[in-house]
Short mmCIF file of N, CA and C in Angstrom, two decimals:
data_model
loop_
_atom_site.label_atom_id
_atom_site.label_comp_id
_atom_site.label_asym_id
_atom_site.label_seq_id
_atom_site.Cartn_x
_atom_site.Cartn_y
_atom_site.Cartn_z
N MET F 281 -76.47 83.39 37.95
CA MET F 281 -75.52 83.60 37.54
C MET F 281 -75.63 83.52 36.01
N HIS F 282 -77.45 84.54 35.34
CA HIS F 282 -77.51 84.80 34.35
C HIS F 282 -76.53 85.61 34.04
N GLY F 283 -75.51 85.64 32.94
CA GLY F 283 -75.04 86.70 32.17
C GLY F 283 -73.78 86.36 32.73
N VAL F 284 -73.53 84.95 33.12
CA VAL F 284 -72.17 84.69 32.89
C VAL F 284 -71.59 83.98 31.78
N SER F 285 -70.58 83.87 31.66
CA SER F 285 -69.98 83.76 30.29
C SER F 285 -68.84 82.53 30.38
N ARG F 286 -68.63 81.45 30.69
CA ARG F 286 -67.24 80.71 31.06
C ARG F 286 -67.73 79.59 30.78
N PRO F 287 -66.39 79.09 30.49
CA PRO F 287 -66.63 77.33 30.10
C PRO F 287 -66.88 76.33 31.63
N LEU F 288 -67.04 75.60 31.80
CA LEU F 288 -67.91 74.51 32.45
C LEU F 288 -66.13 73.99 32.78
N SER F 289 -65.42 74.03 31.97
CA SER F 289 -63.90 72.98 32.94
C SER F 289 -63.17 73.61 32.28
N PRO F 290 -61.83 73.78 32.18
CA PRO F 290 -60.52 74.57 31.67
C PRO F 290 -60.66 74.32 30.69
N TYR F 291 -61.04 74.99 29.30
CA TYR F 291 -60.63 74.95 28.08
C TYR F 291 -58.92 74.77 27.46
N ILE F 292 -59.56 74.52 25.69
CA ILE F 292 -57.73 74.77 25.38
C ILE F 292 -56.77 75.92 25.19
N THR F 293 -57.34 77.29 25.60
CA THR F 293 -56.19 77.94 25.71
C THR F 293 -56.17 77.94 27.03
N VAL F 294 -56.07 77.51 28.80
CA VAL F 294 -55.94 77.59 29.06
C VAL F 294 -54.16 77.44 29.59
N TYR F 295 -54.67 76.01 28.73
CA TYR F 295 -52.74 75.16 28.85
C TYR F 295 -51.68 75.86 28.09
N ARG F 296 -50.86 75.99 27.93
CA ARG F 296 -49.64 76.01 28.02
C ARG F 296 -49.11 74.94 26.72
N TRP F 297 -49.61 74.94 25.62
CA TRP F 297 -48.77 73.64 24.50
C TRP F 297 -47.67 73.31 24.64
N GLN F 298 -47.76 72.05 24.87
CA GLN F 298 -46.29 71.23 24.89
C GLN F 298 -46.21 69.77 23.83
N ILE F 299 -45.48 69.36 24.07
CA ILE F 299 -45.52 68.22 22.67
C ILE F 299 -46.36 67.28 22.59
N THR F 300 -46.67 66.76 24.64
CA THR F 300 -47.56 65.42 24.40
C THR F 300 -48.97 66.56 23.24
N MET F 301 -49.39 67.35 23.77
CA MET F 301 -50.55 68.15 23.31
C MET F 301 -51.09 68.31 22.07
N TRP F 302 -50.18 68.38 20.97
CA TRP F 302 -49.40 68.73 18.99
C TRP F 302 -49.40 67.49 18.95
N LEU F 303 -48.72 66.34 19.75
CA LEU F 303 -48.75 64.83 19.18
C LEU F 303 -50.03 64.55 19.42
N SER F 304 -50.78 64.47 20.57
CA SER F 304 -51.85 63.70 20.79
C SER F 304 -53.36 64.48 18.98
N SER F 305 -52.96 65.24 19.31
CA SER F 305 -53.19 66.96 17.50
C SER F 305 -53.50 65.58 16.57
N LEU F 306 -51.94 65.41 16.59
CA LEU F 306 -51.39 65.15 15.57
C LEU F 306 -51.80 63.72 15.16
N HIS F 307 -51.68 63.44 16.28
CA HIS F 307 -52.32 61.83 15.96
C HIS F 307 -53.66 61.46 15.58
N ARG F 308 -54.59 61.98 16.11
CA ARG F 308 -55.83 62.18 15.47
C ARG F 308 -56.06 62.80 14.44
N ILE F 309 -55.29 63.61 13.74
CA ILE F 309 -54.75 64.44 12.58
C ILE F 309 -54.32 63.34 10.97
N THR F 310 -53.40 62.38 11.68
CA THR F 310 -53.32 61.59 10.67
C THR F 310 -53.80 59.96 10.76
N GLY F 311 -54.55 59.87 11.58
CA GLY F 311 -55.06 58.22 11.50
C GLY F 311 -56.78 59.14 10.74
N LEU F 312 -56.95 60.40 10.48
CA LEU F 312 -58.31 60.31 9.72
C LEU F 312 -57.82 60.64 8.60
N LEU F 313 -56.08 60.93 8.07
CA LEU F 313 -55.29 60.98 6.75
C LEU F 313 -55.55 59.11 5.93
N LEU F 314 -54.47 58.48 7.15
CA LEU F 314 -54.13 57.75 6.90
C LEU F 314 -55.82 56.67 6.21
N SER F 315 -57.15 57.44 6.81
CA SER F 315 -58.50 56.85 6.05
C SER F 315 -58.05 56.85 4.65
N LEU F 316 -57.90 58.57 4.28
CA LEU F 316 -58.00 58.98 2.81
C LEU F 316 -57.10 57.92 1.92
N GLY F 317 -55.60 57.92 2.66
CA GLY F 317 -54.48 57.05 1.96
C GLY F 317 -55.62 55.87 1.72
N ALA F 318 -56.65 54.98 2.60
CA ALA F 318 -56.52 53.60 2.00
C ALA F 318 -58.13 54.15 1.24
N LEU F 319 -58.73 54.69 1.33
CA LEU F 319 -59.25 55.36 -0.39
C LEU F 319 -58.65 54.86 -1.58
N ALA F 320 -57.39 56.01 -1.25
CA ALA F 320 -56.50 56.27 -2.58
C ALA F 320 -56.56 54.53 -2.85
N LEU F 321 -55.99 53.14 -1.82
CA LEU F 321 -55.30 52.54 -2.45
C LEU F 321 -56.00 51.42 -3.06
N ALA F 322 -57.47 51.18 -2.61
CA ALA F 322 -58.93 50.85 -2.92
C ALA F 322 -59.27 51.66 -4.10
N ILE F 323 -58.97 52.63 -4.41
CA ILE F 323 -59.39 52.96 -6.26
C ILE F 323 -58.12 52.10 -6.83
N TRP F 324 -56.77 52.13 -5.72
CA TRP F 324 -55.93 51.58 -7.30
C TRP F 324 -56.47 50.29 -7.00
N LEU F 325 -56.53 49.70 -6.00
CA LEU F 325 -56.44 47.91 -6.06
C LEU F 325 -58.30 47.58 -7.21
N ALA F 326 -58.91 48.60 -7.58
CA ALA F 326 -60.28 48.60 -7.90
C ALA F 326 -59.89 48.45 -9.70
N ALA F 327 -58.71 49.69 -9.82
CA ALA F 327 -58.61 49.67 -11.36
C ALA F 327 -57.79 48.50 -11.49
N LEU F 328 -56.50 47.88 -10.68
CA LEU F 328 -56.20 47.06 -10.75
C LEU F 328 -57.22 45.76 -11.82
N ALA F 329 -58.02 45.79 -10.50
CA ALA F 329 -58.96 44.19 -11.13
C ALA F 329 -60.22 44.97 -11.84
N SER F 330 -59.83 45.90 -12.50
CA SER F 330 -60.93 46.22 -13.26
C SER F 330 -60.31 46.25 -14.90
N GLY F 331 -58.91 45.99 -14.84
CA GLY F 331 -58.43 45.72 -16.34
C GLY F 331 -57.38 47.06 -16.78
N SER F 332 -56.56 46.57 -17.95
CA SER F 332 -55.78 47.35 -18.62
C SER F 332 -55.86 49.04 -18.04
N SER F 333 -56.99 49.19 -18.89
CA SER F 333 -57.00 50.73 -19.40
C SER F 333 -57.32 51.74 -18.01
N ALA F 334 -58.32 50.22 -17.44
CA ALA F 334 -58.61 52.01 -15.56
C ALA F 334 -57.00 51.33 -14.73
N TYR F 335 -56.29 50.43 -15.13
CA TYR F 335 -54.98 50.75 -14.14
C TYR F 335 -54.31 51.54 -14.81
N ALA F 336 -54.40 51.51 -16.11
CA ALA F 336 -53.27 52.54 -17.48
C ALA F 336 -53.35 54.08 -16.23
N GLU F 337 -55.31 54.30 -16.24
CA GLU F 337 -55.56 55.45 -16.49
C GLU F 337 -54.92 55.40 -14.64
N VAL F 338 -55.55 55.24 -13.82
CA VAL F 338 -55.24 54.99 -12.22
C VAL F 338 -53.34 55.45 -11.78
N ARG F 339 -52.40 54.30 -13.07
CA ARG F 339 -51.25 54.57 -12.54
C ARG F 339 -50.52 56.22 -13.76
N GLU F 340 -50.68 56.68 -14.19
CA GLU F 340 -50.56 57.75 -14.60
C GLU F 340 -50.68 58.80 -13.63
N LEU F 341 -51.99 58.46 -13.12
CA LEU F 341 -52.90 59.83 -12.04
C LEU F 341 -51.56 59.72 -10.79
N TYR F 342 -51.36 58.42 -10.68
CA TYR F 342 -50.59 58.02 -9.09
C TYR F 342 -49.00 58.60 -9.67
N ALA F 343 -49.06 58.19 -10.68
CA ALA F 343 -47.35 58.39 -10.95
C ALA F 343 -46.87 60.07 -11.28
N SER F 344 -47.90 60.94 -11.07
CA SER F 344 -47.97 62.05 -11.32
C SER F 344 -47.19 62.72 -9.66
N ALA F 345 -47.03 63.88 -10.70
CA ALA F 345 -45.38 64.31 -8.92
C ALA F 345 -46.76 65.27 -8.07
N GLY F 346 -47.44 65.23 -7.72
CA GLY F 346 -48.98 65.91 -6.85
C GLY F 346 -49.03 64.57 -6.27
N PHE F 347 -49.54 63.81 -7.03
CA PHE F 347 -49.95 62.47 -6.53
C PHE F 347 -48.24 61.75 -5.41
N LYS F 348 -47.56 62.24 -5.91
CA LYS F 348 -46.45 61.37 -4.43
C LYS F 348 -45.66 62.47 -3.63
N VAL F 349 -46.20 63.79 -4.18
CA VAL F 349 -46.13 64.56 -2.23
C VAL F 349 -47.72 64.22 -1.71
N LEU F 350 -48.76 63.48 -2.20
CA LEU F 350 -49.34 62.98 -1.19
C LEU F 350 -48.86 61.40 -0.68
N LEU F 351 -48.29 60.84 -1.04
CA LEU F 351 -47.51 59.47 -1.26
C LEU F 351 -47.34 59.65 0.12
N VAL F 352 -45.59 60.48 0.22
CA VAL F 352 -45.62 61.29 1.14
C VAL F 352 -45.17 61.93 2.10
N ALA F 353 -46.61 62.53 2.13
CA ALA F 353 -47.85 62.77 3.37
C ALA F 353 -48.10 61.75 3.50
N TRP F 354 -48.92 60.64 3.61
CA TRP F 354 -49.43 59.18 4.00
C TRP F 354 -48.51 58.64 4.54
N THR F 355 -47.08 58.84 3.52
CA THR F 355 -46.02 57.96 4.25
C THR F 355 -45.65 58.36 5.64
N PHE F 356 -45.71 59.32 5.72
CA PHE F 356 -45.24 60.40 7.33
C PHE F 356 -46.44 59.87 8.05
N CYS F 357 -47.19 59.96 7.83
CA CYS F 357 -48.82 59.60 8.22
C CYS F 357 -48.64 58.26 8.91
N PHE F 358 -48.55 57.52 7.88
CA PHE F 358 -48.43 55.99 8.82
C PHE F 358 -47.15 56.43 9.40
N PHE F 359 -46.06 56.40 9.21
CA PHE F 359 -44.64 55.98 10.46
C PHE F 359 -45.02 57.20 11.63
N PHE F 360 -45.79 58.40 11.95
CA PHE F 360 -45.86 59.13 12.69
C PHE F 360 -46.91 57.97 13.65
N HIS F 361 -48.26 57.25 12.55
CA HIS F 361 -48.87 56.74 13.44
C HIS F 361 -48.90 55.25 14.44
N LEU F 362 -47.91 54.84 13.11
CA LEU F 362 -47.42 53.88 14.17
C LEU F 362 -46.59 54.25 15.47
N ALA F 363 -45.33 54.44 15.38
CA ALA F 363 -44.49 55.75 16.08
C ALA F 363 -45.37 56.38 17.46
N ASN F 364 -46.31 56.53 17.40
CA ASN F 364 -46.80 56.80 18.05
C ASN F 364 -47.89 56.59 18.84
N GLY F 365 -48.47 55.04 17.67
CA GLY F 365 -49.37 53.77 18.88
C GLY F 365 -48.69 53.24 19.24
N VAL F 366 -46.67 53.24 19.39
CA VAL F 366 -45.75 52.18 20.30
C VAL F 366 -45.72 52.80 21.46
N ARG F 367 -45.56 54.12 21.06
CA ARG F 367 -45.65 55.32 22.57
C ARG F 367 -46.33 55.22 23.68
N HIS F 368 -47.85 54.95 23.26
CA HIS F 368 -49.27 54.68 23.44
C HIS F 368 -48.89 53.04 24.28
N LEU F 369 -48.33 52.18 23.09
CA LEU F 369 -48.23 51.03 24.46
C LEU F 369 -47.87 50.88 25.40
N VAL F 370 -46.84 51.50 25.13
CA VAL F 370 -44.98 51.40 26.20
C VAL F 370 -45.83 52.23 27.19
N TRP F 371 -46.88 53.26 27.48
CA TRP F 371 -47.67 54.10 28.41
C TRP F 371 -48.49 53.15 28.75
N ASP F 372 -49.32 52.02 28.07
CA ASP F 372 -50.09 51.33 28.81
C ASP F 372 -49.58 50.53 29.28
N THR F 373 -48.53 50.14 29.74
CA THR F 373 -47.55 49.37 30.63
C THR F 373 -47.30 49.92 31.76
N GLY F 374 -47.63 51.61 32.08
CA GLY F 374 -46.99 52.23 33.25
C GLY F 374 -45.96 52.99 32.88
N ALA F 375 -45.38 52.61 32.00
CA ALA F 375 -43.91 53.30 31.87
C ALA F 375 -44.30 54.67 31.21
N GLY F 376 -42.74 55.43 31.14
CA GLY F 376 -42.37 56.75 30.39
C GLY F 376 -43.55 57.67 30.61
N PHE F 377 -43.52 58.04 31.67
CA PHE F 377 -44.80 58.90 32.55
C PHE F 377 -44.33 60.36 33.01
N GLU F 378 -42.60 60.23 33.58
CA GLU F 378 -42.11 61.03 33.96
C GLU F 378 -41.80 62.17 32.41
N LYS F 379 -41.48 63.30 33.23
CA LYS F 379 -42.27 64.73 32.68
C LYS F 379 -40.35 64.96 31.46
N ALA F 380 -39.71 64.07 32.07
CA ALA F 380 -38.56 64.27 30.69
C ALA F 380 -38.82 63.23 29.57
N GLN F 381 -39.70 62.05 30.22
CA GLN F 381 -39.56 60.71 29.53
C GLN F 381 -40.94 61.12 28.60
N PHE F 382 -41.91 62.09 28.95
CA PHE F 382 -42.75 62.50 27.80
C PHE F 382 -41.90 63.53 26.79
N ARG F 383 -41.48 63.91 27.27
CA ARG F 383 -40.95 64.74 26.25
C ARG F 383 -39.94 64.53 24.86
N ALA F 384 -38.69 63.11 25.86
CA ALA F 384 -37.99 62.49 24.67
C ALA F 384 -38.69 61.54 24.02
N SER F 385 -39.33 60.51 25.07
CA SER F 385 -40.24 59.60 23.93
C SER F 385 -41.34 60.53 22.59
N GLY F 386 -41.61 62.02 22.83
CA GLY F 386 -42.60 62.63 22.15
C GLY F 386 -41.13 63.15 20.67
N TRP F 387 -39.70 63.36 21.40
CA TRP F 387 -38.87 63.60 19.70
C TRP F 387 -38.99 62.82 19.11
N ALA F 388 -38.86 61.00 19.84
CA ALA F 388 -38.09 60.25 19.03
C ALA F 388 -38.67 59.98 18.01
N VAL F 389 -40.44 60.22 18.91
CA VAL F 389 -41.59 59.79 17.85
C VAL F 389 -41.55 60.72 16.61
N ILE F 390 -41.44 62.25 16.52
CA ILE F 390 -41.01 62.84 15.51
C ILE F 390 -40.05 62.77 14.62
N VAL F 391 -38.96 62.05 15.03
CA VAL F 391 -36.90 61.92 14.50
C VAL F 391 -37.97 60.31 13.85
N LEU F 392 -38.50 59.89 14.79
CA LEU F 392 -38.36 58.54 13.34
C LEU F 392 -38.91 58.99 12.42
N ALA F 393 -40.30 58.81 13.11
CA ALA F 393 -41.21 59.69 11.20
C ALA F 393 -40.40 60.24 10.31
N VAL F 394 -40.26 61.36 11.07
CA VAL F 394 -38.84 61.92 9.70
C VAL F 394 -37.93 61.27 8.68
N VAL F 395 -37.66 60.40 9.70
CA VAL F 395 -36.52 59.85 9.23
C VAL F 395 -36.90 58.41 8.08
N ALA F 396 -37.99 57.79 8.63
CA ALA F 396 -38.11 56.43 7.80
C ALA F 396 -39.24 57.45 6.89
N THR F 397 -39.39 58.48 6.80
CA THR F 397 -40.58 58.80 6.07
C THR F 397 -39.72 59.28 4.67
N ALA F 398 -38.71 59.61 5.36
CA ALA F 398 -37.17 60.02 4.24
C ALA F 398 -36.99 58.77 3.62
N VAL F 399 -36.11 58.41 4.05
CA VAL F 399 -35.61 56.47 3.61
C VAL F 399 -36.37 55.81 2.47
N PHE F 400 -38.23 55.62 3.47
CA PHE F 400 -38.68 55.07 2.35
C PHE F 400 -39.25 55.82 0.87
N SER F 401 -39.12 56.47 1.47
CA SER F 401 -39.88 58.26 0.23
C SER F 401 -38.30 57.91 -0.89
N ALA F 402 -37.41 58.29 -0.29
CA ALA F 402 -36.23 57.90 -1.49
C ALA F 402 -36.31 56.47 -2.10
N VAL F 403 -36.37 55.92 -1.31
CA VAL F 403 -36.55 53.83 -2.38
C VAL F 403 -37.14 53.75 -2.56
N ALA F 404 -38.63 54.35 -2.52
CA ALA F 404 -39.63 52.91 -2.88
C ALA F 404 -40.77 54.29 -4.00
N ILE F 405 -40.60 55.62 -3.50
CA ILE F 405 -41.58 56.75 -3.89
C ILE F 405 -41.01 57.65 -5.51
N PHE F 406 -39.67 57.86 -5.06
CA PHE F 406 -39.00 58.37 -6.15
C PHE F 406 -37.49 57.24 -6.80
#
């Protein structure tokens, strides 16, 4: 068996990527990005508690165009993670495991996240 170089189990390149695989990866990535958003929220709260000058500095940074882009990205992460989490809760009931249901619920998660992000961003960020 020496000299044989192959994976012990099916590797990622063996499978054709499907929407469920993409959404699983995106779910993990958005969870990590939401942690960074929580850090930004903690900084804002600490500045708020530290007085008007500290709050003014953070507010100026957070009101910048670049930070608003981050806010939109975090908003998408929130809505995607929420919708995909609900999708997983439905799966926990044993429902939604047919191939067509996988695809439909996956696209529904994406559409819901994009629409909710657009609406929230228009109302609350810009």
